[in-house]
mmCIF file with all atom_site columns, C-alpha atoms in Angstrom:
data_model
loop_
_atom_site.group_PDB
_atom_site.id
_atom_site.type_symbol
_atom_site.label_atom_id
_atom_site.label_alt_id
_atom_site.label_comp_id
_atom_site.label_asym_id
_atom_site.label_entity_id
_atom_site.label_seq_id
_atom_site.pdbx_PDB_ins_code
_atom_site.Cartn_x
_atom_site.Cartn_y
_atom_site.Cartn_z
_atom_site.occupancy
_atom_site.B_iso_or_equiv
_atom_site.pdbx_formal_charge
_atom_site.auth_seq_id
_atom_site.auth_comp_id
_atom_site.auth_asym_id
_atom_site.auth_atom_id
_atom_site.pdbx_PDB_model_num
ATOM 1   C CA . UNK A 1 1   ? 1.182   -11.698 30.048  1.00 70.00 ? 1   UNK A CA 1
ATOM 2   C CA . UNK A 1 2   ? -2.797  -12.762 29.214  1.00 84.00 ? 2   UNK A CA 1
ATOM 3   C CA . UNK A 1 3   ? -3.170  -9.486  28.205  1.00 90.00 ? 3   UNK A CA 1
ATOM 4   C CA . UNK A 1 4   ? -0.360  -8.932  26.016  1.00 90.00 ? 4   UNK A CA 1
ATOM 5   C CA . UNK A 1 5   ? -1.012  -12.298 23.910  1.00 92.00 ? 5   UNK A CA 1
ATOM 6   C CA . UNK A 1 6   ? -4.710  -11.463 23.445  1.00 93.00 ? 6   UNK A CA 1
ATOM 7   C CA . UNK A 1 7   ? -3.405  -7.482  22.288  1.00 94.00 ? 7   UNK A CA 1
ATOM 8   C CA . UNK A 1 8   ? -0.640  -9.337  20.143  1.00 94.00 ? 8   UNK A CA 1
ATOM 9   C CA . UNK A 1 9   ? -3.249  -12.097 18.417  1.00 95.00 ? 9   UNK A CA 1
ATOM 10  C CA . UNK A 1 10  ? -6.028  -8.949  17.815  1.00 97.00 ? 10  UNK A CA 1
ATOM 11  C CA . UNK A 1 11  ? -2.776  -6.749  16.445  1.00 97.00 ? 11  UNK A CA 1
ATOM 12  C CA . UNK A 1 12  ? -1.284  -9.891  14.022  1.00 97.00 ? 12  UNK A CA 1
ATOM 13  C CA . UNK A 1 13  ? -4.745  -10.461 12.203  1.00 97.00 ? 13  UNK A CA 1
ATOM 14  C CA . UNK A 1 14  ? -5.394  -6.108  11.831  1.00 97.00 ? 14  UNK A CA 1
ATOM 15  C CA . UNK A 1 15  ? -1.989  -6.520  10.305  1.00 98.00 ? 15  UNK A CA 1
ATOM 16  C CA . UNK A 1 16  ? -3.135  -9.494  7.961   1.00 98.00 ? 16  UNK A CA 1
ATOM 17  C CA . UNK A 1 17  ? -6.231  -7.571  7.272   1.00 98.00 ? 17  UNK A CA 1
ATOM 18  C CA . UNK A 1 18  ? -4.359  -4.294  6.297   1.00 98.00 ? 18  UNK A CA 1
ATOM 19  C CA . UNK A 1 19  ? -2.086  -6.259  4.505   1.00 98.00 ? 19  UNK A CA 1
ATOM 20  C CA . UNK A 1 20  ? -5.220  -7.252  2.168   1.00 98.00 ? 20  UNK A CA 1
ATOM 21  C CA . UNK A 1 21  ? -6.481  -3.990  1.775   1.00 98.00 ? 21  UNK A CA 1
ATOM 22  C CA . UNK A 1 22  ? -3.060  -2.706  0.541   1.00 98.00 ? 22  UNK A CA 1
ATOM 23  C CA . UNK A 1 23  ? -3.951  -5.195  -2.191  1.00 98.00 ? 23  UNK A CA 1
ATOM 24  C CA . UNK A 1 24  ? -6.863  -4.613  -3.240  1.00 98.00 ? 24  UNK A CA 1
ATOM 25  C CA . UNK A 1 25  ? -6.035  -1.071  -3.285  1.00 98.00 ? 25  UNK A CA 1
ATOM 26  C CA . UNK A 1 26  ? -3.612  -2.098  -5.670  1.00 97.00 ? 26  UNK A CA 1
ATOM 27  C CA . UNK A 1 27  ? -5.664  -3.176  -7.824  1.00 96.00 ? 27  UNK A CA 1
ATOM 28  C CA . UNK A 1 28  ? -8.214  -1.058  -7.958  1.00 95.00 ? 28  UNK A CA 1
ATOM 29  C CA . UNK A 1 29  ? -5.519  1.822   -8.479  1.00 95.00 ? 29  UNK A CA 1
ATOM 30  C CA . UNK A 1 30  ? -6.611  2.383   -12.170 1.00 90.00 ? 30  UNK A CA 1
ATOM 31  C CA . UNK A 1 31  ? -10.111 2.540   -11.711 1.00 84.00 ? 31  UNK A CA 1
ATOM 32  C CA . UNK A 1 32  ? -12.280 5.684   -11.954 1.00 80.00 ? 32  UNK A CA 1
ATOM 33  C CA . UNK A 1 33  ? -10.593 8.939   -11.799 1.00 85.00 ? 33  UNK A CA 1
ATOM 34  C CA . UNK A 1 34  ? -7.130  7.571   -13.739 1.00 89.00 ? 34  UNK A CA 1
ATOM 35  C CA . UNK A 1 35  ? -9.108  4.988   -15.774 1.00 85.00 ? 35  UNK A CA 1
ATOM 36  C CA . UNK A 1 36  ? -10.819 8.486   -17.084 1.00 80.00 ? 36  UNK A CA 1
ATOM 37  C CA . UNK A 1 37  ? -8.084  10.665  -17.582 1.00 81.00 ? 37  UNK A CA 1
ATOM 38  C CA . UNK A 1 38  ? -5.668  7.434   -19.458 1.00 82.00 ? 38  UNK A CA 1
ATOM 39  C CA . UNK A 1 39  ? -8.699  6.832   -21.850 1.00 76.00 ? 39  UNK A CA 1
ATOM 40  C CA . UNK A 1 40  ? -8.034  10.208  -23.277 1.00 72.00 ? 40  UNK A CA 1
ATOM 41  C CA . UNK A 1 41  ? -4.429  9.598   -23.645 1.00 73.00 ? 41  UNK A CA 1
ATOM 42  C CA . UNK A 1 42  ? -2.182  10.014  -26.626 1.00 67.00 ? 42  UNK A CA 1
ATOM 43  C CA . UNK A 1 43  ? -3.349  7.410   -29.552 1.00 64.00 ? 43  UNK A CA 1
ATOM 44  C CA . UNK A 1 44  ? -6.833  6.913   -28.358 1.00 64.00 ? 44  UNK A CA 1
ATOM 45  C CA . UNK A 1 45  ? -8.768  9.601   -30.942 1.00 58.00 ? 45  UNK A CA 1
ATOM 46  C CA . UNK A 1 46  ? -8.157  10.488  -34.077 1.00 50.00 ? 46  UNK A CA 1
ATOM 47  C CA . UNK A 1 47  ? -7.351  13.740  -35.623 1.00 51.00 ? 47  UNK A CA 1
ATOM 48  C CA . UNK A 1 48  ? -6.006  16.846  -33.402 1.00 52.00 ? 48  UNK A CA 1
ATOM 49  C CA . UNK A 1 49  ? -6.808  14.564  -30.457 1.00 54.00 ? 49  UNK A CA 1
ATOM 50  C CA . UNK A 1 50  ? -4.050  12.217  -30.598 1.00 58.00 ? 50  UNK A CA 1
ATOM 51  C CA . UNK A 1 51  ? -1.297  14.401  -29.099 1.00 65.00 ? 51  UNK A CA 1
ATOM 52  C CA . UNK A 1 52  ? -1.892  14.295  -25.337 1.00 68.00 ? 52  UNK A CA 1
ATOM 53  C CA . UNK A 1 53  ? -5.133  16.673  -25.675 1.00 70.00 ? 53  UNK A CA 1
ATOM 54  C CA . UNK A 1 54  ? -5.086  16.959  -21.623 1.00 80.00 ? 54  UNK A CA 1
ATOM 55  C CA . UNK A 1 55  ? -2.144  16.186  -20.528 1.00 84.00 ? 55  UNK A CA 1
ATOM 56  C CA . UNK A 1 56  ? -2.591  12.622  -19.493 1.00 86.00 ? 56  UNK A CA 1
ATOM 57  C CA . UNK A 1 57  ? 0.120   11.377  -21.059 1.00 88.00 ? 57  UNK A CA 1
ATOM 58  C CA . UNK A 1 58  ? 3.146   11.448  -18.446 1.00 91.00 ? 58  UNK A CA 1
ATOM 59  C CA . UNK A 1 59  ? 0.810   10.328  -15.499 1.00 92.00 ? 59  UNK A CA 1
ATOM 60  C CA . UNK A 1 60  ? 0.007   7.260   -17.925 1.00 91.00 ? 60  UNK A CA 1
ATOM 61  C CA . UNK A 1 61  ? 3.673   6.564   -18.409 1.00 92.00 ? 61  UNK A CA 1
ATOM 62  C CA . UNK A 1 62  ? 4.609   6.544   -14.284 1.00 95.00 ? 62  UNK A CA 1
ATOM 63  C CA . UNK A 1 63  ? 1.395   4.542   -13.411 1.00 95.00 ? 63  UNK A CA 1
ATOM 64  C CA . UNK A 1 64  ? 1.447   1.861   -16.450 1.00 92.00 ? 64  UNK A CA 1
ATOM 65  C CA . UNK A 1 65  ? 4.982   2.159   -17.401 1.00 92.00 ? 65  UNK A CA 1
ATOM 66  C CA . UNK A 1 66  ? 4.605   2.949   -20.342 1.00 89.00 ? 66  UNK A CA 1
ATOM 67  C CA . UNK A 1 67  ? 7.351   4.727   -22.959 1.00 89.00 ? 67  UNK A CA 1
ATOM 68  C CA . UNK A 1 68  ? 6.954   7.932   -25.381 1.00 85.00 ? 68  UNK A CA 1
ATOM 69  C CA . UNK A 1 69  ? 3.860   7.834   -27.810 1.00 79.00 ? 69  UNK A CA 1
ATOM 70  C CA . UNK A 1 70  ? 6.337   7.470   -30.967 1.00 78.00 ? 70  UNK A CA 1
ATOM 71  C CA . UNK A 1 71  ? 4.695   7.056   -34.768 1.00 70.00 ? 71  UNK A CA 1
ATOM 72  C CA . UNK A 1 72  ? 1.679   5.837   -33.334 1.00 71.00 ? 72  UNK A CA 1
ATOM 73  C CA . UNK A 1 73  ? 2.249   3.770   -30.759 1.00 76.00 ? 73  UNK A CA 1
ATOM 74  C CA . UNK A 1 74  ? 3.272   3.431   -27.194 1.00 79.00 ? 74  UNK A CA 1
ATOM 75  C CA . UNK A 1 75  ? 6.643   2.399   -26.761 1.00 85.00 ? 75  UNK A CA 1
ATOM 76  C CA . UNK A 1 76  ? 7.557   -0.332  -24.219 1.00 82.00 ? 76  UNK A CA 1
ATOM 77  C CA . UNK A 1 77  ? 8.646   1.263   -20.784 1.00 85.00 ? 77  UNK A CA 1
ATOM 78  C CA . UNK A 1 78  ? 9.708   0.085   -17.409 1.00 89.00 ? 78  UNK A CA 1
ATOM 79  C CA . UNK A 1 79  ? 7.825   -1.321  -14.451 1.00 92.00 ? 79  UNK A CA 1
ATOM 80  C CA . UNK A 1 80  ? 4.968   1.023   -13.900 1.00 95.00 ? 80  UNK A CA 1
ATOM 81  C CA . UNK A 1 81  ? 4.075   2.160   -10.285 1.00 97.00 ? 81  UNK A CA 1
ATOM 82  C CA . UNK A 1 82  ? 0.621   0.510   -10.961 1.00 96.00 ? 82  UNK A CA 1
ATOM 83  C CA . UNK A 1 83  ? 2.608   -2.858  -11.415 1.00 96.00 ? 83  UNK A CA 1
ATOM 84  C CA . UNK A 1 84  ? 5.086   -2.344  -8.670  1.00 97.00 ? 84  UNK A CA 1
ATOM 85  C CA . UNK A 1 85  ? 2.550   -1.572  -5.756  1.00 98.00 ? 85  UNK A CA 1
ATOM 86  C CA . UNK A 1 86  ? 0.742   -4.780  -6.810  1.00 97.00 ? 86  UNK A CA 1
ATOM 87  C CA . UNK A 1 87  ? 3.884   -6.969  -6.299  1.00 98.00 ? 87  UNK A CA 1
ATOM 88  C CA . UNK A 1 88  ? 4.897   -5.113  -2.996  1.00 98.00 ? 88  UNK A CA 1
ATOM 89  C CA . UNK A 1 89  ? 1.651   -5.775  -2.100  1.00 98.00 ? 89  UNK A CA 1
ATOM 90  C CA . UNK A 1 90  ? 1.531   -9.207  -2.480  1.00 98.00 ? 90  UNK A CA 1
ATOM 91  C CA . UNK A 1 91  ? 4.808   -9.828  -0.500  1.00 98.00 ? 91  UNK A CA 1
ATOM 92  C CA . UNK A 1 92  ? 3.223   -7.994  2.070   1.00 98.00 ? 92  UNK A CA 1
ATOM 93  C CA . UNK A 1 93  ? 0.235   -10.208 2.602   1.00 98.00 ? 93  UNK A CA 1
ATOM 94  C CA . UNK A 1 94  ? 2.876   -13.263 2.191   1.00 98.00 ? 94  UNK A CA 1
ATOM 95  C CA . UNK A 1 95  ? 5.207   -11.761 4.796   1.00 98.00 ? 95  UNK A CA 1
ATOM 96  C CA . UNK A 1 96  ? 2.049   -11.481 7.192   1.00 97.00 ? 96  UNK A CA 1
ATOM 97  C CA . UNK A 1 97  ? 0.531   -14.891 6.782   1.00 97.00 ? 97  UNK A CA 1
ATOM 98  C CA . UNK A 1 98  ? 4.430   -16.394 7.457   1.00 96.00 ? 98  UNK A CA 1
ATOM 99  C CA . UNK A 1 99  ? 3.313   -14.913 10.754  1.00 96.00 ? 99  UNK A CA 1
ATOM 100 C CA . UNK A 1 100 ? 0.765   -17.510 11.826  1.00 96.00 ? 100 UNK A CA 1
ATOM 101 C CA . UNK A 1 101 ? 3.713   -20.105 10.087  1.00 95.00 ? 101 UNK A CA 1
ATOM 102 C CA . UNK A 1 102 ? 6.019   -19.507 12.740  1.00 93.00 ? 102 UNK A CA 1
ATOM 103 C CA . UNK A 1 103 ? 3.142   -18.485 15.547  1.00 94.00 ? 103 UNK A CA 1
ATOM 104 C CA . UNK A 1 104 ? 4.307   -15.514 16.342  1.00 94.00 ? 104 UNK A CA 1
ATOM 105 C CA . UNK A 1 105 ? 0.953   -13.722 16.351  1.00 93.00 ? 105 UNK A CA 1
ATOM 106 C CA . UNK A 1 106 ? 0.081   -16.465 19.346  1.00 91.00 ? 106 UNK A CA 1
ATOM 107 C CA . UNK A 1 107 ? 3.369   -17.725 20.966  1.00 90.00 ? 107 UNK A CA 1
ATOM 108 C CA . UNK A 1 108 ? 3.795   -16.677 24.179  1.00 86.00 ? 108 UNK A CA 1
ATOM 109 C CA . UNK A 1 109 ? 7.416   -16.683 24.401  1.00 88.00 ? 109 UNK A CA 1
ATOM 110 C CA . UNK A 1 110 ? 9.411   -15.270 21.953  1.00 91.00 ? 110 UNK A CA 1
ATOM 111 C CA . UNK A 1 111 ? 12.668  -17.238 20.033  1.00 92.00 ? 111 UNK A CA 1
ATOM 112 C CA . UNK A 1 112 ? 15.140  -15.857 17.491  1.00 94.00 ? 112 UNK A CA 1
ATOM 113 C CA . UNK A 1 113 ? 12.933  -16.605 14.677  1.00 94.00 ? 113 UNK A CA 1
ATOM 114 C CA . UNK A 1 114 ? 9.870   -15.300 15.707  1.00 94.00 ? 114 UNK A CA 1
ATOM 115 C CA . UNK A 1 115 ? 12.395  -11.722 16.471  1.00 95.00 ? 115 UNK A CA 1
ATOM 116 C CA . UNK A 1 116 ? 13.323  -12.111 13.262  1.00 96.00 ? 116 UNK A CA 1
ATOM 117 C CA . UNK A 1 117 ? 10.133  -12.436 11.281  1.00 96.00 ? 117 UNK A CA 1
ATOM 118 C CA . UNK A 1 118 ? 8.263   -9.904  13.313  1.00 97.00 ? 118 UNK A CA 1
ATOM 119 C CA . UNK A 1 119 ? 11.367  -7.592  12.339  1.00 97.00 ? 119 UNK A CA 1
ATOM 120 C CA . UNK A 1 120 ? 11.009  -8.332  9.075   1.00 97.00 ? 120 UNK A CA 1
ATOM 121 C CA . UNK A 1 121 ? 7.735   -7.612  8.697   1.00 98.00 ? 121 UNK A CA 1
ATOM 122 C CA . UNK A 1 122 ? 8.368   -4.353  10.421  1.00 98.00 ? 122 UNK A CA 1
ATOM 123 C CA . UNK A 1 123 ? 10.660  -3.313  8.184   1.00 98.00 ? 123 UNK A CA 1
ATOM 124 C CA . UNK A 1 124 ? 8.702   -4.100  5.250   1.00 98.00 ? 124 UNK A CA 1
ATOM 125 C CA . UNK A 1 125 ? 5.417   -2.725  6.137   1.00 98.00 ? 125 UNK A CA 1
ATOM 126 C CA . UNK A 1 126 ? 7.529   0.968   6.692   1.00 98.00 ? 126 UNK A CA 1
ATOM 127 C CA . UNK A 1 127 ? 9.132   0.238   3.258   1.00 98.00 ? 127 UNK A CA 1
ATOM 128 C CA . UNK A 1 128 ? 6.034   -0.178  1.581   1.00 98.00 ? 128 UNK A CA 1
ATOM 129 C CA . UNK A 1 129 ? 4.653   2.377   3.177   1.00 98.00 ? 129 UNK A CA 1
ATOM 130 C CA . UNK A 1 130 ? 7.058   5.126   1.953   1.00 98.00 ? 130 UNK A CA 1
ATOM 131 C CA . UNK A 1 131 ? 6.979   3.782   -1.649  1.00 98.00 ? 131 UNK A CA 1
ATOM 132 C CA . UNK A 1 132 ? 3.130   3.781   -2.033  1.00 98.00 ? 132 UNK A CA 1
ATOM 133 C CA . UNK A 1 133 ? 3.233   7.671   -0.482  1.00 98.00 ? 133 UNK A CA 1
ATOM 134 C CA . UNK A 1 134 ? 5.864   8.230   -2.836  1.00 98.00 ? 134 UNK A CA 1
ATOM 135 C CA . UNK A 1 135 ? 4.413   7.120   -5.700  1.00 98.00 ? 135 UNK A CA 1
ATOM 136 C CA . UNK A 1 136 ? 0.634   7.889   -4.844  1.00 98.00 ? 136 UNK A CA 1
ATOM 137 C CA . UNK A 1 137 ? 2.099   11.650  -4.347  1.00 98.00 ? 137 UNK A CA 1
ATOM 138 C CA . UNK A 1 138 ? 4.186   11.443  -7.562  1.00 97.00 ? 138 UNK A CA 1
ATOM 139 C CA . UNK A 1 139 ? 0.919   10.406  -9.568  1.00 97.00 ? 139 UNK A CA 1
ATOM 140 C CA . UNK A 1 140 ? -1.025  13.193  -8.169  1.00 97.00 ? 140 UNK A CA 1
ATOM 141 C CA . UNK A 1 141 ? 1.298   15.849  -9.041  1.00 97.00 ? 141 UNK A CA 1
ATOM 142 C CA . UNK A 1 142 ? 0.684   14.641  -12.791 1.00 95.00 ? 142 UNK A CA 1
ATOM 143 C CA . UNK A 1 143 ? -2.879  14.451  -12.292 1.00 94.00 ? 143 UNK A CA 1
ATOM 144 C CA . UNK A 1 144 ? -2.793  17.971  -11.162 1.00 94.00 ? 144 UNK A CA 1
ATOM 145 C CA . UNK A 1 145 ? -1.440  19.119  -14.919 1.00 92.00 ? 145 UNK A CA 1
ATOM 146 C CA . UNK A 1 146 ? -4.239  17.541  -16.605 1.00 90.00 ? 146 UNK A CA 1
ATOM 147 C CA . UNK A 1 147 ? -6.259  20.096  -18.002 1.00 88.00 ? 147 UNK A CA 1
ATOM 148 C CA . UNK A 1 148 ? -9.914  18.749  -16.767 1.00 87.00 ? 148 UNK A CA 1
ATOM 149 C CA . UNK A 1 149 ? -11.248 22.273  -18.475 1.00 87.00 ? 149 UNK A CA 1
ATOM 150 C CA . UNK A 1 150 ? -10.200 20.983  -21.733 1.00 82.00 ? 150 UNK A CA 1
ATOM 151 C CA . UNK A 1 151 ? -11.608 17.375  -20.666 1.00 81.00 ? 151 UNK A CA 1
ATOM 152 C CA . UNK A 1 152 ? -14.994 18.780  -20.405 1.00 83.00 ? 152 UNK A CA 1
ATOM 153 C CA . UNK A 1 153 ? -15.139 20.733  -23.113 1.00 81.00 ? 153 UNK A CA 1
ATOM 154 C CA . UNK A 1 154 ? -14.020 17.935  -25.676 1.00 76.00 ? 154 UNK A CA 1
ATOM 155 C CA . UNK A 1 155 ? -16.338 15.641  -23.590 1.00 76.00 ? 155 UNK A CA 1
ATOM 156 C CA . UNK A 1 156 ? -19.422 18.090  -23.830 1.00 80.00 ? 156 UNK A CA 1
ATOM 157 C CA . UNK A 1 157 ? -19.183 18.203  -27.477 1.00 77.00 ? 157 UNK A CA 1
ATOM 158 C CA . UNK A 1 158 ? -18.331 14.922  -28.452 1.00 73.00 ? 158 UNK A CA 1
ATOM 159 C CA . UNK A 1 159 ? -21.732 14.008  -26.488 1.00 75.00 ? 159 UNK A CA 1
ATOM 160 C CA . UNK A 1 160 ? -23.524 16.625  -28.097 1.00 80.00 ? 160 UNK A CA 1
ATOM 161 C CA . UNK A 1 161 ? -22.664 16.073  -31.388 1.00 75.00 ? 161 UNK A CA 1
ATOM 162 C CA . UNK A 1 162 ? -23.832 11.928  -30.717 1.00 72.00 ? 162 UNK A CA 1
ATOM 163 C CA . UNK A 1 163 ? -20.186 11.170  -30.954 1.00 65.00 ? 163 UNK A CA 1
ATOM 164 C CA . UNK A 1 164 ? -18.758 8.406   -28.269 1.00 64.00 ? 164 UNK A CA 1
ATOM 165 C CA . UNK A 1 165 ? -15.716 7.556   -27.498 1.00 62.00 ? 165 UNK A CA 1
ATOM 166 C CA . UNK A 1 166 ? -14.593 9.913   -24.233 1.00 65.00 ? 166 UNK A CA 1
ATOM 167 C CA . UNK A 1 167 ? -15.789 8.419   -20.940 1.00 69.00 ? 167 UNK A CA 1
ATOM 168 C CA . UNK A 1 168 ? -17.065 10.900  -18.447 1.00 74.00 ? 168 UNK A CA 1
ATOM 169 C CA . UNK A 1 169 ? -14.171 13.086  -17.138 1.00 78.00 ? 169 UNK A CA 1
ATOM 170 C CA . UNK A 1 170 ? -13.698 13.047  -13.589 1.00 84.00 ? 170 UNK A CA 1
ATOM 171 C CA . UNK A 1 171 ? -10.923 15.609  -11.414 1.00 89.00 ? 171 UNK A CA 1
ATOM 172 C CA . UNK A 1 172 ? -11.769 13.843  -8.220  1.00 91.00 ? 172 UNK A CA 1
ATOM 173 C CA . UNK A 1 173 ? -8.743  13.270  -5.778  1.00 94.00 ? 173 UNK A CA 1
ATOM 174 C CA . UNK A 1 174 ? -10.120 10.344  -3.531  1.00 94.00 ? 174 UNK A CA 1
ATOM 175 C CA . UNK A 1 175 ? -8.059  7.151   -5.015  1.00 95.00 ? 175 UNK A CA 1
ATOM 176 C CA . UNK A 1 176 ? -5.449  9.377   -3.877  1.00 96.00 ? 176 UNK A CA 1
ATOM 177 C CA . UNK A 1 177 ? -6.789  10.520  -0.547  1.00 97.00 ? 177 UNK A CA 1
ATOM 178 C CA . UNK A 1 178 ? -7.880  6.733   0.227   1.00 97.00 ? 178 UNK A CA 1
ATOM 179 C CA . UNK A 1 179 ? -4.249  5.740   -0.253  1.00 97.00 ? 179 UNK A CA 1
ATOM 180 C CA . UNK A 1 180 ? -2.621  8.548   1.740   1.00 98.00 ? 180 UNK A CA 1
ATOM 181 C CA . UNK A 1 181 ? -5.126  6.835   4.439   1.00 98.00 ? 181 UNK A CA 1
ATOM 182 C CA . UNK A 1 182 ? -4.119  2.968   3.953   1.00 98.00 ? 182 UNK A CA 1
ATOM 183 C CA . UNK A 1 183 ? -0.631  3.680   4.059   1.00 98.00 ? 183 UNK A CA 1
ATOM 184 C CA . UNK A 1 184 ? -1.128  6.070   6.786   1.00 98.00 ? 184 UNK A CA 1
ATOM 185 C CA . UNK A 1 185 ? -2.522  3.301   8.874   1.00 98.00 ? 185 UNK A CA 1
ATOM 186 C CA . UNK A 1 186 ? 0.490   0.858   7.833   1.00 98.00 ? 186 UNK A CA 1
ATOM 187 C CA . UNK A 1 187 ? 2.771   3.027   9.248   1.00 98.00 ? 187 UNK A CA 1
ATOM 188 C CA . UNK A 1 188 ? 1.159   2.888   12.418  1.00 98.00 ? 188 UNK A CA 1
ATOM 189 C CA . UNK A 1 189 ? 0.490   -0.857  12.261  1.00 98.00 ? 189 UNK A CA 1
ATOM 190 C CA . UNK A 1 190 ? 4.195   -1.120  11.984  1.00 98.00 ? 190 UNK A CA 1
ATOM 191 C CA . UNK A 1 191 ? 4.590   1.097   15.147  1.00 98.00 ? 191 UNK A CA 1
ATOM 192 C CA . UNK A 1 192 ? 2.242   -0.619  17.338  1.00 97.00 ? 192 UNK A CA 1
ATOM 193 C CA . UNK A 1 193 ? 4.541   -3.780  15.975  1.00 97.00 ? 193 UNK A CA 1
ATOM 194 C CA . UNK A 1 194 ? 7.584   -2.604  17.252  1.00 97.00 ? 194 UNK A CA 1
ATOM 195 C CA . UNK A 1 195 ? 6.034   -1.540  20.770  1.00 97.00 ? 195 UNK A CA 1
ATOM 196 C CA . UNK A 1 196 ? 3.953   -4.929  20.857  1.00 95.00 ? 196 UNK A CA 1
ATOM 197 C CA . UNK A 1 197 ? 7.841   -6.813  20.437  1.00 94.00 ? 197 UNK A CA 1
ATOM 198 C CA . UNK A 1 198 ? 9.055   -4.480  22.917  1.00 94.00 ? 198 UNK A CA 1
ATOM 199 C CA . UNK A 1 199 ? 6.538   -5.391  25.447  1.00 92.00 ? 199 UNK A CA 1
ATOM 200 C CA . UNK A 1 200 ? 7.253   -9.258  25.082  1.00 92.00 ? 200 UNK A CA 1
ATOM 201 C CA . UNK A 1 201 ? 10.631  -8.456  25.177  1.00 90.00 ? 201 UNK A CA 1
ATOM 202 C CA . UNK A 1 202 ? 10.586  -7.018  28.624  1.00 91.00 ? 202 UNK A CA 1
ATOM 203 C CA . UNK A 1 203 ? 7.522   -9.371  29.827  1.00 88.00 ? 203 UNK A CA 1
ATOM 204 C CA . UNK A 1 204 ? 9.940   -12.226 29.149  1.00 85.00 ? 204 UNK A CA 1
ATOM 205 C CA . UNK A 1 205 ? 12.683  -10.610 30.710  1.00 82.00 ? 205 UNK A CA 1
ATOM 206 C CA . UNK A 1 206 ? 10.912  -10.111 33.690  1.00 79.00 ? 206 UNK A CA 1
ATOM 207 C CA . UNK A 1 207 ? 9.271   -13.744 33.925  1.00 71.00 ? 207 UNK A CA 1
ATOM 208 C CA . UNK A 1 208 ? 13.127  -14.434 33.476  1.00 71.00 ? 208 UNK A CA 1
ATOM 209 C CA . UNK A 1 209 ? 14.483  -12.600 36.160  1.00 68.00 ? 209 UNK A CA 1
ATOM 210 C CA . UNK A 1 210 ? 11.763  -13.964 38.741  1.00 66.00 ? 210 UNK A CA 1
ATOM 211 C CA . UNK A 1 211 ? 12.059  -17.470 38.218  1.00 62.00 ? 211 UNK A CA 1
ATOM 212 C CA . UNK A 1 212 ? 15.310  -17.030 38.659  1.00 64.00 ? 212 UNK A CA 1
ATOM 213 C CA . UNK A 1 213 ? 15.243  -15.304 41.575  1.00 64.00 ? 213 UNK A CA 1
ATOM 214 C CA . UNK A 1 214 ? 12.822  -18.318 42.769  1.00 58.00 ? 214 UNK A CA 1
ATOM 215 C CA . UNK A 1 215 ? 15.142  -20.698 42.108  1.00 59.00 ? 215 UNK A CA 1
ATOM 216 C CA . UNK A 1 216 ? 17.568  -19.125 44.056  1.00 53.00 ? 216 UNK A CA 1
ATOM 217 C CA . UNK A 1 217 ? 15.295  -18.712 46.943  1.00 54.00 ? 217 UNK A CA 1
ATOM 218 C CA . UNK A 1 218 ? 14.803  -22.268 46.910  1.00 61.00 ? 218 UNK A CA 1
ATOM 219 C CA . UNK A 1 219 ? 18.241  -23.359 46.708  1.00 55.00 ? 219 UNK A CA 1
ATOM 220 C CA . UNK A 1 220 ? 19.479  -21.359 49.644  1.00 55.00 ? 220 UNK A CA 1
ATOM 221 C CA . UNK A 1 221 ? 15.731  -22.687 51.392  1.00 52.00 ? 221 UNK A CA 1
ATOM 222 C CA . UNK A 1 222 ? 17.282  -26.304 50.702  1.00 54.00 ? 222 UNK A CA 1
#
């Protein structure tokens, strides 16, 4: 039993700890590669450049929510994937910290609650795990359209004309390959989860089933 409490502590806080990575992957989703490819969206430049010169246009809409580029202007969308794996996010690290609330990262016998909660959590972490790949995957397919050739060329002579304005253009996949990799690692967080209540479970059924069987052997002793 020792050794299944310290394996269940160590395996709560990695979960806490993943938890706030999903975060702060989260936030960081726009940064670099798509901060790059939205700044050379629809409405940004003047002249021939204001109708989606690259393509960027649709992967802006799914990550920021955004609606059509209408008469100069973005029109208000929905709930951007951005947005929503922020807020799924969040829950996460709540549902994890609830954890230490009702001790089951520590308690060494289990009640309904602390079945419940870990359950819970279990459930969640594989939810969240198959929206982010979902939506990580979905934004990569629209990366993939953007036409990077056409970044660089606008890019190279924008810079060599002195001209500002386009940041430098960047095809680079790892945001994406990072968050294959979190979420990859949730998944089997949520595993290890269900095999860790498992073990209790049948620990406790054991301890169960021998003091009983002591208690028996006393009684007839008596």
């Amino acid at each position: 039993m020792k050794i299944q409490i310290k394996f269940q502590k160590i395996l709560f806080l990695v979960t806490l700890v993943l938890a706030a990575i999903t975060l702060v992957y989260g936030f960081s989703y726009c940064t670099g590669t798509l901060t790059y490819a939205f700044n050379a969206r629809s409405g940004r430049f003047a002249g021939s450049f204001r109708n989606d010169p690259i393509g960027a246009d649709e992967a802006y809409k799914f990550v920021m929510g955004a609606g059509d580029y209408v008469a100069g202007q973005w029109n208000e969308g929905g709930v951007g994937f951005n947005d929503l794996l922020v807020v799924i996010c969040v829950v996460f690290v709540v549902i994890c910290a609830l954890q230490y609330f009702f001790a089951t990262n520590s308690r060494r016998n289990y009640y309904i609650t602390n079945y419940i909660s870990v359950g819970i959590l279990i459930v969640y972490a594989i939810v969240v795990a198959a929206i982010a790949f979902w939506g990580i995957s979905h934004t990569e397919a629209l990366f993939n359209q953007i036409d990077f050739e056409r970044y660089k060329s606008v890019y190279d002579n924008v810079v060599q004309n002195g001209g500002t304005g386009w940041q430098y253009y960047s095809d680079s996949h790892a945001i994406f390959q990072i968050g294959y990799a979190i979420f990859a690692l949730v998944l089997v967080d949520a595993i290890l989860l269900t095999l860790n209540t498992v073990w209790k479970y049948l620990l406790m059924k054991g301890e169960k089933a021998l003091l009983n069987n002591n208690t028996k052997l006393t009684e007839g002793v008596a």
